[in-house]
Amino acid sequence: MTIKFDYQSLKPHLSPDSLVLTPNSRTQKAVYAARMSELAEGKVDAGLKVQSMSQLIDELWSELSFVIPLPKRISAFVLKVWLEKQIESESEWTLTNPAGVAGKVVDAYQNLIHWRLELTQLAQGESTEIDFFIQWISDYQALAKEKSLLADFAVLNFIIDHLNRLETKLSKQILMVGFNQLTPLESYFFKQLEQLGIQVNDYQPKKEPEMANQFVFDSLDEELEFAAHYAQKKQKQGNAVAIVVDQLANHLPEVHYQFSRVFQPNEELPWVVLSKPEYNVSAGFPLSDQPVVKAALTLLGFQSRGLKQQEIHFLKNSPFIEWGEHAEKIRYFIHQICLQPRKQYSIDFLIKSIDDDPEKECLALLKRRLQVTADLSHGKKSSEKLVEIIKLYLNTWGWVFSSDQDSSFETQAKQSFQTAINACKRLSDFYETINYREAIDFLKQQLLQQTFQIASDRVSVHVLGVLEASGLQFDELVLVGFTRDTWPQKNKINPFLPLELQREHLMPGSSAEREYQYSSSLSESLLTASKNLLVTSTRSEGEKKNNVSQFFAHLTEADPRSLVQLETNQSLEPDFEWLSDDQIDLSGHVIKGGAYLLSDYAKCPFMAMAKYQMRLTGYEPVEVGVEPRSKGTWLHEAMELIWQSLKSQQSLCDTSSAELEELVDVSLHTALEKSKAYLLSVTENEIVDLEYLKLKKLIMQWLAIEKTRSQFEVAELESDYSLNLGEINLNFRIDRLDKVLNEQIEIIDYKTGSTTINNWFGVRPTEAQMPAYVLALEGAQVHGLNYARIKTGEVAQSGLVFQNEDPQINVFELTEYGEKKNADKPRKDMSFEQLKQQWRTSLLRLADGISSGYAPVSPKEPNKTCQYCDFSSVCRIAEEQPNG
């Protein structure tokens, strides 16, 4: 165990029969490892009893099972699922999202238990939410009494009621190590122990810091990069280093990206074998995100009526399905099926195709699996029976549960998945029978909630959340992301309990004062957890001032370069040489892809380089009707023709409705002529005619919005521009430039899909076109940036307006009815020049990575980016990590 604990300072507080009690298992392991390190080789130890709070509760529960009948324990998650069903069936409840509501109800009920309050203390009629809360929890309590159920978070309360039966099983002295704050229920538990004659003492491990400084950066990415370099430097000196990241679970992609760049920088290279990380991140990703589990969920999602094209591709490519001796022939057959342009393949069609194949004997395994899918019954059964059906179904499809002897990463994920499947049996606590789909939905929810990782205690660098670090000690401690905006956290009042009740009892989230006290206590603990303490924060965006949390503002601000040599976008000295290739050119200069290359590189560097540099292509999805790309081209060409004719807003307003409709009609037909032959080769003439009518209606709605804008003239249409960023030049085409008041310019970009202005900002702007356009128009007075969103049901103009007379940049959205949304809400409190500089810095960072050929698999938003990526078959994000 490399997280260290000062056992010598703890030792004077112990007696031979002491129980050392810790708030979590991580602290428990650290204390136990510290004790073991005290023993000389060959020395026999009588054993120091060290337990976490949850381990003590489980032990006392087990002891009670020998003396009284116990109720069945159910997890908070199972209770949430039951409540979700109650909420869905409640006709008087009008709010949506039953899952979110059920989660809030469980939190409220858990707070009642932990604060030793009764449901009867709540009064009917105070609010609709509280009335429903009383009703739902009353229904649960009646059912729990009938079926003898007990929620996990109420177990300690049950133990307290029967504590006299456990007196002989309890240690005579309990030393609480590293506890920060106790709930009223926990405090009452320890008081009851003291009344039984048990000595309960508290010990807070503390170190006197020798160095304590704060460091201010421009972004969280820079904070993490600094922390990674510092951790690596101290690791080489033999020190145990902890990086505590505020809201760690929300920043996992950024953490892994920055730490892998520093600790294992060559692993993005295709020929480098992945090794176990040299650092340990305590917060894992959802179990459902593990590739082998994703494969199982895909199989469980097959429908008896047929398989979708992406499911057919999955069968061909998945490494987690075993096909036996005829694997190659089966995969080749599936490949031939993939070439047929169908969105869905019926089971009957697939089986008939097998029967018609000359080598159908080799395809017998595939046929049998398809028949099992077709025969899969969705009728109601007991949860125990459905669990067996699920396991048998996966085995039939060649997804094999591994043995306990195998300890690989993939196997451990499978074992966790099997545990989650078995947990579905707990649905029988509430329901006699359920159907297959309900069982699968329950399983999916579990997998989303359950995190998965293989932690390594052999490494000396640990990235932790705030609560996980409580009670621990370190040689080096870096606190990352602790700003005034996030620490203390904002209060979040639970709507299902009376506000006054929550504030009176200082429940979590009840008030700013409560969150301040709680954060202050945790901060004090962190300030004395290490001899060397570093606190990093990000400057406030508007004024670029120090934004560190007030709990650490007293620390001296220092230059990060005094501790580590930071080289932003550093290029590694390679031990390889790229071979020249006509299709792959990473030498810089003109790189194809334009502004879309920057956007895709921000989403995931590997995806962008694979698409624009390696020229890899995925299979073309089959679309019903006109595909989005062709529709977008058609719209752009039509809009160019329309404004070549109109030229200005005044001309638009002077044109009659009949004349305008005729102009749109002619422009659409003229633009269609360029691509009509292709469109008719992939879809029917009637479909093209329907698309024409839809586009015409959308364009007329957009022109109605154009009439309400301030006066403008169209200056340029589909003009080519270039932008130099470091060692690369980007060429792109701007849809339209309008000249507005005082010779200022507004940029118009047509969009047929969803748009998000937020994606223009940040270190990795995933919609980088607009920032690139602004930088390319160097010297021009840009008044605004506009998305022309021409999408069914969402026709609108949205963007930013730069106010020259003050520093605010306003975000707006304009519909055909002239409604402005958020028009007075500033997006950024900075000048246009400051924003341009921020954009140049962000895009230069992306361009440096592109020009150096740096292509790590690092999606900014894995669930979103990876879902629409064509390169999952060559991307190594799904590759298992060896134990090595």
PDB file of N, CA, C and O in Angstrom, residues 53 56-58 60-61 64 73 113-114 116 150-163 166 182-190 192-193:
ATOM      1  N   MET A  53     -16.209   1.623   8.625  1.00  0.00           N
ATOM      2  CA  MET A  53     -17.543   1.715   9.223  1.00  0.00           C
ATOM      3  C   MET A  53     -18.493   0.708   8.587  1.00  0.00           C
ATOM      4  O   MET A  53     -19.258   0.025   9.282  1.00  0.00           O
ATOM      5  N   LEU A  56     -17.772  -2.811   9.889  1.00  0.00           N
ATOM      6  CA  LEU A  56     -18.283  -3.027  11.242  1.00  0.00           C
ATOM      7  C   LEU A  56     -19.788  -3.290  11.214  1.00  0.00           C
ATOM      8  O   LEU A  56     -20.285  -4.203  11.894  1.00  0.00           O
ATOM      9  N   ILE A  57     -20.511  -2.514  10.425  1.00  0.00           N
ATOM     10  CA  ILE A  57     -21.960  -2.705  10.328  1.00  0.00           C
ATOM     11  C   ILE A  57     -22.285  -4.093   9.790  1.00  0.00           C
ATOM     12  O   ILE A  57     -23.166  -4.796  10.316  1.00  0.00           O
ATOM     13  N   ASP A  58     -21.546  -4.526   8.748  1.00  0.00           N
ATOM     14  CA  ASP A  58     -21.795  -5.862   8.182  1.00  0.00           C
ATOM     15  C   ASP A  58     -21.475  -6.958   9.202  1.00  0.00           C
ATOM     16  O   ASP A  58     -22.175  -7.978   9.277  1.00  0.00           O
ATOM     17  N   LEU A  60     -21.621  -6.723  12.545  1.00  0.00           N
ATOM     18  CA  LEU A  60     -22.661  -6.735  13.578  1.00  0.00           C
ATOM     19  C   LEU A  60     -23.966  -7.322  13.042  1.00  0.00           C
ATOM     20  O   LEU A  60     -24.681  -8.032  13.749  1.00  0.00           O
ATOM     21  N   TRP A  61     -24.252  -7.047  11.794  1.00  0.00           N
ATOM     22  CA  TRP A  61     -25.450  -7.626  11.153  1.00  0.00           C
ATOM     23  C   TRP A  61     -25.333  -9.148  11.109  1.00  0.00           C
ATOM     24  O   TRP A  61     -26.289  -9.876  11.399  1.00  0.00           O
ATOM     25  N   LEU A  64     -25.899 -10.606  14.512  1.00  0.00           N
ATOM     26  CA  LEU A  64     -27.324 -10.599  14.865  1.00  0.00           C
ATOM     27  C   LEU A  64     -28.082 -11.766  14.239  1.00  0.00           C
ATOM     28  O   LEU A  64     -29.071 -12.247  14.783  1.00  0.00           O
ATOM     29  N   ARG A  73     -32.221  -7.489   3.358  1.00  0.00           N
ATOM     30  CA  ARG A  73     -31.662  -6.180   3.019  1.00  0.00           C
ATOM     31  C   ARG A  73     -31.843  -5.899   1.528  1.00  0.00           C
ATOM     32  O   ARG A  73     -31.625  -6.768   0.695  1.00  0.00           O
ATOM     33  N   ILE A 113     -33.851   8.872   7.801  1.00  0.00           N
ATOM     34  CA  ILE A 113     -33.292   7.786   8.615  1.00  0.00           C
ATOM     35  C   ILE A 113     -32.022   8.243   9.322  1.00  0.00           C
ATOM     36  O   ILE A 113     -31.844   8.049  10.527  1.00  0.00           O
ATOM     37  N   HIS A 114     -31.115   8.876   8.555  1.00  0.00           N
ATOM     38  CA  HIS A 114     -29.815   9.260   9.114  1.00  0.00           C
ATOM     39  C   HIS A 114     -29.915  10.401  10.120  1.00  0.00           C
ATOM     40  O   HIS A 114     -29.024  10.583  10.945  1.00  0.00           O
ATOM     41  N   ARG A 116     -32.499  10.575  12.162  1.00  0.00           N
ATOM     42  CA  ARG A 116     -33.329   9.989  13.214  1.00  0.00           C
ATOM     43  C   ARG A 116     -34.675  10.702  13.329  1.00  0.00           C
ATOM     44  O   ARG A 116     -35.158  11.044  14.410  1.00  0.00           O
ATOM     45  N   LEU A 150     -35.651  -4.413   4.479  1.00  0.00           N
ATOM     46  CA  LEU A 150     -34.948  -3.332   5.162  1.00  0.00           C
ATOM     47  C   LEU A 150     -33.942  -2.713   4.196  1.00  0.00           C
ATOM     48  O   LEU A 150     -33.081  -3.415   3.656  1.00  0.00           O
ATOM     49  N   ALA A 151     -34.062  -1.407   3.988  1.00  0.00           N
ATOM     50  CA  ALA A 151     -33.114  -0.710   3.110  1.00  0.00           C
ATOM     51  C   ALA A 151     -31.733  -0.688   3.742  1.00  0.00           C
ATOM     52  O   ALA A 151     -31.593  -0.558   4.961  1.00  0.00           O
ATOM     53  N   ASP A 152     -30.702  -0.803   2.932  1.00  0.00           N
ATOM     54  CA  ASP A 152     -29.321  -0.828   3.434  1.00  0.00           C
ATOM     55  C   ASP A 152     -29.009   0.363   4.328  1.00  0.00           C
ATOM     56  O   ASP A 152     -28.309   0.236   5.328  1.00  0.00           O
ATOM     57  N   PHE A 153     -29.533   1.553   3.949  1.00  0.00           N
ATOM     58  CA  PHE A 153     -29.182   2.741   4.717  1.00  0.00           C
ATOM     59  C   PHE A 153     -29.899   2.802   6.075  1.00  0.00           C
ATOM     60  O   PHE A 153     -29.648   3.705   6.870  1.00  0.00           O
ATOM     61  N   ALA A 154     -30.807   1.815   6.331  1.00  0.00           N
ATOM     62  CA  ALA A 154     -31.492   1.755   7.628  1.00  0.00           C
ATOM     63  C   ALA A 154     -30.938   0.640   8.512  1.00  0.00           C
ATOM     64  O   ALA A 154     -31.442   0.414   9.615  1.00  0.00           O
ATOM     65  N   VAL A 155     -29.907  -0.067   8.044  1.00  0.00           N
ATOM     66  CA  VAL A 155     -29.382  -1.214   8.801  1.00  0.00           C
ATOM     67  C   VAL A 155     -28.800  -0.774  10.143  1.00  0.00           C
ATOM     68  O   VAL A 155     -29.003  -1.425  11.176  1.00  0.00           O
ATOM     69  N   LEU A 156     -28.040   0.345  10.170  1.00  0.00           N
ATOM     70  CA  LEU A 156     -27.449   0.797  11.425  1.00  0.00           C
ATOM     71  C   LEU A 156     -28.536   1.101  12.458  1.00  0.00           C
ATOM     72  O   LEU A 156     -28.371   0.807  13.653  1.00  0.00           O
ATOM     73  N   ASN A 157     -29.625   1.667  12.005  1.00  0.00           N
ATOM     74  CA  ASN A 157     -30.751   1.948  12.905  1.00  0.00           C
ATOM     75  C   ASN A 157     -31.289   0.658  13.516  1.00  0.00           C
ATOM     76  O   ASN A 157     -31.586   0.577  14.718  1.00  0.00           O
ATOM     77  N   PHE A 158     -31.378  -0.389  12.703  1.00  0.00           N
ATOM     78  CA  PHE A 158     -31.854  -1.699  13.168  1.00  0.00           C
ATOM     79  C   PHE A 158     -30.865  -2.285  14.191  1.00  0.00           C
ATOM     80  O   PHE A 158     -31.261  -2.835  15.222  1.00  0.00           O
ATOM     81  N   ILE A 159     -29.577  -2.154  13.911  1.00  0.00           N
ATOM     82  CA  ILE A 159     -28.553  -2.676  14.824  1.00  0.00           C
ATOM     83  C   ILE A 159     -28.635  -1.977  16.181  1.00  0.00           C
ATOM     84  O   ILE A 159     -28.528  -2.608  17.236  1.00  0.00           O
ATOM     85  N   ILE A 160     -28.824  -0.651  16.163  1.00  0.00           N
ATOM     86  CA  ILE A 160     -28.924   0.108  17.415  1.00  0.00           C
ATOM     87  C   ILE A 160     -30.079  -0.412  18.270  1.00  0.00           C
ATOM     88  O   ILE A 160     -29.954  -0.539  19.502  1.00  0.00           O
ATOM     89  N   ASP A 161     -31.200  -0.745  17.616  1.00  0.00           N
ATOM     90  CA  ASP A 161     -32.362  -1.243  18.357  1.00  0.00           C
ATOM     91  C   ASP A 161     -32.080  -2.576  19.041  1.00  0.00           C
ATOM     92  O   ASP A 161     -32.795  -2.947  19.982  1.00  0.00           O
ATOM     93  N   HIS A 162     -31.065  -3.328  18.564  1.00  0.00           N
ATOM     94  CA  HIS A 162     -30.763  -4.648  19.125  1.00  0.00           C
ATOM     95  C   HIS A 162     -29.337  -4.702  19.649  1.00  0.00           C
ATOM     96  O   HIS A 162     -28.741  -5.778  19.740  1.00  0.00           O
ATOM     97  N   LEU A 163     -28.788  -3.538  20.037  1.00  0.00           N
ATOM     98  CA  LEU A 163     -27.381  -3.473  20.423  1.00  0.00           C
ATOM     99  C   LEU A 163     -27.094  -4.275  21.688  1.00  0.00           C
ATOM    100  O   LEU A 163     -25.994  -4.820  21.850  1.00  0.00           O
ATOM    101  N   LEU A 166     -25.614  -7.620  21.313  1.00  0.00           N
ATOM    102  CA  LEU A 166     -24.283  -7.718  20.705  1.00  0.00           C
ATOM    103  C   LEU A 166     -23.176  -7.296  21.664  1.00  0.00           C
ATOM    104  O   LEU A 166     -22.008  -7.214  21.273  1.00  0.00           O
ATOM    105  N   LEU A 182     -20.037  13.245  11.368  1.00  0.00           N
ATOM    106  CA  LEU A 182     -20.935  12.111  11.581  1.00  0.00           C
ATOM    107  C   LEU A 182     -22.373  12.540  11.369  1.00  0.00           C
ATOM    108  O   LEU A 182     -22.747  13.679  11.685  1.00  0.00           O
ATOM    109  N   THR A 183     -23.181  11.630  10.846  1.00  0.00           N
ATOM    110  CA  THR A 183     -24.620  11.885  10.810  1.00  0.00           C
ATOM    111  C   THR A 183     -25.172  11.735  12.225  1.00  0.00           C
ATOM    112  O   THR A 183     -24.547  11.082  13.080  1.00  0.00           O
ATOM    113  N   PRO A 184     -26.345  12.308  12.521  1.00  0.00           N
ATOM    114  CA  PRO A 184     -26.942  12.119  13.848  1.00  0.00           C
ATOM    115  C   PRO A 184     -27.121  10.646  14.212  1.00  0.00           C
ATOM    116  O   PRO A 184     -26.973  10.275  15.377  1.00  0.00           O
ATOM    117  N   LEU A 185     -27.408   9.796  13.226  1.00  0.00           N
ATOM    118  CA  LEU A 185     -27.573   8.369  13.501  1.00  0.00           C
ATOM    119  C   LEU A 185     -26.245   7.755  13.947  1.00  0.00           C
ATOM    120  O   LEU A 185     -26.205   6.966  14.902  1.00  0.00           O
ATOM    121  N   GLU A 186     -25.148   8.105  13.288  1.00  0.00           N
ATOM    122  CA  GLU A 186     -23.834   7.584  13.676  1.00  0.00           C
ATOM    123  C   GLU A 186     -23.430   8.104  15.055  1.00  0.00           C
ATOM    124  O   GLU A 186     -22.883   7.355  15.880  1.00  0.00           O
ATOM    125  N   SER A 187     -23.690   9.383  15.322  1.00  0.00           N
ATOM    126  CA  SER A 187     -23.378   9.944  16.644  1.00  0.00           C
ATOM    127  C   SER A 187     -24.152   9.209  17.732  1.00  0.00           C
ATOM    128  O   SER A 187     -23.603   8.886  18.799  1.00  0.00           O
ATOM    129  N   TYR A 188     -25.422   8.927  17.457  1.00  0.00           N
ATOM    130  CA  TYR A 188     -26.257   8.213  18.431  1.00  0.00           C
ATOM    131  C   TYR A 188     -25.727   6.794  18.651  1.00  0.00           C
ATOM    132  O   TYR A 188     -25.715   6.289  19.785  1.00  0.00           O
ATOM    133  N   PHE A 189     -25.244   6.157  17.594  1.00  0.00           N
ATOM    134  CA  PHE A 189     -24.679   4.814  17.687  1.00  0.00           C
ATOM    135  C   PHE A 189     -23.487   4.793  18.640  1.00  0.00           C
ATOM    136  O   PHE A 189     -23.390   3.941  19.537  1.00  0.00           O
ATOM    137  N   PHE A 190     -22.581   5.766  18.497  1.00  0.00           N
ATOM    138  CA  PHE A 190     -21.400   5.790  19.358  1.00  0.00           C
ATOM    139  C   PHE A 190     -21.764   6.146  20.805  1.00  0.00           C
ATOM    140  O   PHE A 190     -21.138   5.660  21.745  1.00  0.00           O
ATOM    141  N   GLN A 192     -24.551   5.239  22.247  1.00  0.00           N
ATOM    142  CA  GLN A 192     -25.089   3.996  22.785  1.00  0.00           C
ATOM    143  C   GLN A 192     -23.976   3.024  23.157  1.00  0.00           C
ATOM    144  O   GLN A 192     -24.060   2.308  24.154  1.00  0.00           O
ATOM    145  N   LEU A 193     -22.903   3.005  22.370  1.00  0.00           N
ATOM    146  CA  LEU A 193     -21.760   2.158  22.699  1.00  0.00           C
ATOM    147  C   LEU A 193     -21.128   2.603  24.017  1.00  0.00           C
ATOM    148  O   LEU A 193     -20.742   1.771  24.855  1.00  0.00           O
TER     149      LEU A 193
END
